[in-house]
Tab-separated table of C-alpha atoms in Angstrom:
chain	number	residue	atom	x	y	z
A	25	MET	CA	291.212	233.678	-182.676
A	26	THR	CA	289.042	234.373	-186.212
A	27	PHE	CA	285.864	233.539	-188.014
A	28	ARG	CA	284.084	234.083	-191.266
A	29	VAL	CA	280.527	233.633	-193.017
A	30	ILE	CA	279.926	230.152	-194.284
A	31	CYS	CA	276.750	228.625	-195.916
A	32	ARG	CA	276.106	224.614	-194.928
A	33	LYS	CA	276.271	223.361	-198.472
A	34	GLU	CA	276.456	219.529	-197.158
A	35	ILE	CA	272.963	220.208	-195.272
A	36	ILE	CA	270.527	220.441	-197.486
A	37	TYR	CA	266.697	221.362	-196.488
A	38	LYS	CA	263.435	220.393	-198.287
A	39	ASN	CA	263.155	223.575	-199.901
A	40	SER	CA	266.285	223.430	-201.274
A	41	THR	CA	268.071	225.490	-198.945
A	42	SER	CA	271.470	225.208	-196.603
A	43	PRO	CA	272.001	226.588	-193.821
A	44	LEU	CA	274.474	229.146	-192.770
A	45	CYS	CA	276.278	229.639	-189.767
A	46	LEU	CA	279.564	230.875	-188.370
A	47	LEU	CA	282.635	228.961	-187.745
A	48	PHE	CA	284.781	229.746	-185.586
A	49	PHE	CA	289.569	228.881	-185.523
A	50	GLN	CA	291.749	229.000	-183.003
A	51	GLY	CA	294.714	226.788	-183.173
A	52	LYS	CA	293.531	223.550	-184.542
A	53	ARG	CA	290.048	223.332	-183.147
A	54	LYS	CA	286.659	225.056	-184.994
A	55	LYS	CA	283.687	225.874	-183.801
A	56	ALA	CA	280.736	226.599	-185.914
A	57	VAL	CA	277.302	228.716	-184.786
A	58	GLY	CA	274.085	228.293	-186.698
A	59	LEU	CA	272.535	231.679	-187.379
A	60	GLY	CA	268.951	230.459	-187.520
A	61	VAL	CA	268.688	231.799	-191.464
A	62	SER	CA	269.199	229.629	-194.709
A	63	VAL	CA	269.039	230.115	-198.899
A	64	ALA	CA	269.431	228.783	-201.692
A	65	LEU	CA	273.463	227.445	-202.687
A	66	LYS	CA	273.096	229.866	-206.135
A	67	HIS	CA	272.322	233.162	-203.144
A	68	TRP	CA	275.337	232.244	-201.641
A	69	ASP	CA	278.567	234.547	-202.446
A	70	ALA	CA	280.875	232.388	-200.584
A	71	GLU	CA	283.844	234.897	-200.877
A	72	ALA	CA	282.000	237.704	-200.073
A	73	GLN	CA	280.324	236.251	-197.223
A	74	LYS	CA	277.525	237.237	-198.172
A	75	VAL	CA	273.928	236.913	-199.845
A	76	THR	CA	274.017	238.009	-203.957
A	77	ASP	CA	271.304	241.009	-204.742
A	78	ASP	CA	268.715	238.486	-206.667
A	79	CYS	CA	268.400	236.442	-202.805
A	80	PRO	CA	264.857	236.899	-202.093
A	81	ASP	CA	263.873	238.306	-198.601
A	82	ARG	CA	267.706	240.034	-199.041
A	83	ASP	CA	267.546	242.670	-196.328
A	84	ASN	CA	266.299	240.776	-193.714
A	85	ILE	CA	268.780	237.399	-194.117
A	86	GLN	CA	271.876	239.596	-194.250
A	87	PHE	CA	270.434	242.449	-191.716
A	88	GLN	CA	270.761	238.938	-188.961
A	89	ILE	CA	274.296	238.230	-190.478
A	90	THR	CA	275.598	241.566	-189.596
A	91	ALA	CA	274.244	241.574	-186.374
A	92	LYS	CA	275.186	238.328	-185.304
A	93	VAL	CA	278.742	239.134	-186.218
A	94	LYS	CA	278.527	242.353	-184.905
A	95	GLU	CA	278.003	240.239	-181.111
A	96	TYR	CA	280.736	238.428	-181.378
A	97	GLU	CA	283.480	241.212	-182.319
A	98	LYS	CA	281.740	242.649	-179.144
A	99	LYS	CA	282.419	239.971	-177.441
A	100	ILE	CA	285.728	239.390	-178.612
A	101	ARG	CA	286.770	242.851	-177.695
A	102	ARG	CA	285.159	243.184	-174.052
A	103	LEU	CA	287.287	240.032	-173.204
A	104	GLU	CA	290.424	241.523	-175.224
A	105	ILE	CA	289.729	244.990	-173.220
A	106	MET	CA	289.387	243.044	-169.915
A	107	ASP	CA	292.824	241.346	-170.698
A	108	ILE	CA	290.757	237.147	-170.972
A	109	PRO	CA	292.312	235.467	-172.690
A	110	VAL	CA	290.261	234.781	-176.280
A	111	THR	CA	289.204	231.000	-176.111
A	112	PHE	CA	285.804	228.882	-177.354
A	113	GLU	CA	285.477	229.213	-173.590
A	114	ASN	CA	285.211	232.145	-171.958
A	115	LEU	CA	283.488	233.038	-175.881
A	116	PHE	CA	280.765	230.977	-175.772
A	117	GLU	CA	280.330	231.162	-171.663
A	118	GLN	CA	281.121	227.858	-171.162
A	119	ASN	CA	280.324	227.528	-167.806
A	120	SER	CA	280.427	224.306	-166.533
A	121	LYS	CA	284.409	223.900	-166.634
A	122	ARG	CA	284.726	227.154	-164.181
A	123	LEU	CA	287.859	227.476	-162.035
A	124	ASN	CA	287.788	225.841	-158.470
A	125	CYS	CA	289.658	227.927	-156.956
A	126	SER	CA	289.836	231.471	-154.412
A	127	ILE	CA	289.450	234.841	-155.086
A	128	GLY	CA	293.234	235.128	-154.112
A	129	GLU	CA	294.177	231.865	-155.314
A	130	TYR	CA	293.006	233.386	-158.268
A	131	LEU	CA	294.569	236.975	-157.906
A	132	LYS	CA	297.291	235.975	-157.475
A	133	GLN	CA	297.766	233.248	-160.675
A	134	THR	CA	296.218	236.380	-163.190
A	135	ILE	CA	298.869	238.115	-161.492
A	136	GLU	CA	302.136	236.418	-162.850
A	137	ARG	CA	300.569	236.244	-166.292
A	138	LEU	CA	299.954	239.554	-166.721
A	139	GLU	CA	303.074	239.912	-165.670
A	140	THR	CA	304.828	237.413	-167.924
A	141	LEU	CA	302.999	239.294	-170.495
A	142	GLY	CA	304.752	241.960	-169.910
A	143	LYS	CA	301.712	244.079	-168.697
A	144	TYR	CA	302.907	245.756	-165.624
A	145	GLY	CA	300.821	248.401	-165.546
A	146	SER	CA	297.653	245.213	-165.345
A	147	ALA	CA	299.553	243.698	-162.762
A	148	SER	CA	299.761	246.099	-160.547
A	149	LYS	CA	295.969	247.133	-160.458
A	150	HIS	CA	295.892	243.349	-159.357
A	151	ARG	CA	297.936	243.387	-156.987
A	152	SER	CA	296.019	246.623	-155.439
A	153	LEU	CA	293.250	244.162	-155.140
A	154	LEU	CA	295.007	241.833	-154.095
A	155	SER	CA	295.661	243.774	-150.565
A	156	ARG	CA	292.728	245.691	-150.226
A	157	LEU	CA	291.134	241.707	-150.397
A	158	SER	CA	294.011	240.963	-147.923
A	159	GLU	CA	292.915	243.673	-145.765
A	160	PHE	CA	288.634	243.520	-145.878
A	161	ARG	CA	288.346	239.874	-145.675
A	162	SER	CA	290.222	235.561	-146.463
A	163	LEU	CA	291.734	235.652	-149.583
A	164	ASN	CA	289.995	231.783	-149.586
A	165	THR	CA	286.419	233.518	-150.206
A	166	ARG	CA	285.385	231.488	-153.265
A	167	PHE	CA	284.007	233.436	-155.708
A	168	ASP	CA	280.801	231.680	-154.445
A	169	GLU	CA	279.871	233.370	-151.534
A	170	ILE	CA	280.193	236.493	-152.748
A	171	ASP	CA	276.803	238.578	-152.236
A	172	LEU	CA	275.635	241.726	-152.286
A	173	ALA	CA	276.296	241.646	-148.601
A	174	PHE	CA	279.699	241.160	-149.849
A	175	LEU	CA	280.373	243.703	-152.283
A	176	ARG	CA	278.496	246.043	-150.483
A	177	ASP	CA	281.159	245.306	-146.566
A	178	PHE	CA	283.578	245.827	-149.408
A	179	GLU	CA	282.566	249.440	-150.629
A	180	LEU	CA	282.114	250.825	-147.070
A	181	PHE	CA	286.343	249.179	-145.834
A	182	LEU	CA	287.626	250.580	-149.315
A	183	ARG	CA	285.648	254.370	-148.179
A	184	LYS	CA	286.855	253.683	-144.779
A	185	GLU	CA	291.056	253.552	-145.554
A	186	GLY	CA	290.164	256.365	-147.803
A	187	ASN	CA	289.794	255.187	-151.635
A	188	VAL	CA	287.212	258.062	-153.317
A	189	ASN	CA	284.679	256.913	-156.152
A	190	ASN	CA	287.235	255.637	-158.995
A	191	SER	CA	289.651	254.290	-157.104
A	192	ILE	CA	286.275	252.308	-155.611
A	193	ALA	CA	285.597	251.682	-160.073
A	194	THR	CA	288.325	250.150	-160.444
A	195	GLN	CA	289.151	247.414	-157.744
A	196	TYR	CA	285.221	246.397	-158.073
A	197	ALA	CA	286.194	246.619	-162.127
A	198	ILE	CA	288.708	243.693	-162.015
A	199	LEU	CA	286.960	241.942	-159.060
A	200	GLN	CA	283.572	241.579	-161.246
A	201	CYS	CA	286.627	240.101	-164.463
A	202	LEU	CA	287.681	237.603	-161.949
A	203	CYS	CA	284.122	236.687	-161.974
A	204	ILE	CA	283.520	236.664	-165.401
A	205	ARG	CA	286.298	234.320	-165.718
A	206	CYS	CA	285.941	231.962	-162.996
A	207	HIS	CA	281.852	231.855	-162.066
A	208	GLY	CA	279.654	233.712	-165.157
A	209	GLY	CA	276.646	234.165	-163.203
A	210	LEU	CA	277.881	236.715	-160.987
A	211	CYS	CA	277.330	239.738	-162.979
A	212	PRO	CA	273.594	240.668	-162.300
A	213	LEU	CA	274.917	240.753	-158.992
A	214	PHE	CA	277.446	243.717	-159.848
A	215	ARG	CA	274.834	245.466	-161.310
A	216	THR	CA	272.310	245.414	-158.892
A	217	HIS	CA	274.453	246.700	-156.311
A	218	GLN	CA	275.576	249.083	-159.511
A	219	ASN	CA	272.411	250.423	-159.570
A	220	GLN	CA	271.678	250.308	-155.669
A	221	ARG	CA	274.894	252.898	-155.791
A	222	LYS	CA	273.872	255.297	-157.385
A	223	SER	CA	270.352	254.449	-156.160
A	224	SER	CA	272.008	255.775	-152.883
A	225	LEU	CA	274.289	258.480	-154.664
A	226	THR	CA	270.810	260.001	-156.002
A	227	LYS	CA	269.249	259.936	-152.847
A	228	ARG	CA	272.305	261.964	-151.104
A	229	HIS	CA	272.700	264.439	-153.865
A	230	THR	CA	268.875	265.380	-153.794
A	231	LEU	CA	268.737	265.378	-150.447
A	232	PHE	CA	271.987	267.883	-150.179
A	233	SER	CA	270.270	270.021	-152.761
A	234	ASP	CA	267.003	270.417	-151.008
A	235	THR	CA	268.828	271.299	-148.103
A	236	THR	CA	271.227	274.063	-149.648
A	237	PHE	CA	268.187	275.713	-152.017
A	238	VAL	CA	266.841	275.934	-147.566
A	239	ILE	CA	270.261	277.280	-146.131
A	240	ARG	CA	270.578	280.085	-148.727
A	241	LYS	CA	266.087	280.830	-148.457
A	242	ASN	CA	266.707	281.273	-144.832
A	243	SER	CA	269.513	283.394	-145.123
């Protein structure tokens, strides 16, 4: 996946400006994403992919270009970190084509893909999640069946099995990545669960501190 900033010369508005956009390339596929700004052709440096120094409102226009470029660079890096293929569908969150399969099915597909790519460490972590989920609940569970109760119960199950915070965080990070790929709307659910966990941990820490203070005071 590559992209560059272009000026759509074939489109000229009444004020004699043309729209700027990001043009993405992947194989033979192309996709243009408008930046919401336009400039006169004489104020666009196509080779440098930026507006010229004498362009009116240059700083504001260039700021919008840079912000949008950084936004998509961040999205691409995030997909790469999570071992998610950088495709038009994933990058632009076209969730109408979500995979129609169970958690178990998709986990197995992901493990096979990671091993094919030689990413055995990531594959091993996914296998660990697959094993934990199979002990917790049926692997036929679908992504749209995951709710806050599921996440809380799964965390409780992991703790009863002796898993510590770092191990639980890893399991949840992988599960969230799967949800992003298959059912993008679940991200807020994980954030809500994470906020609730932080709130609960803060309360327990405060209670522990208060109790310790009382014990020391009495002693």
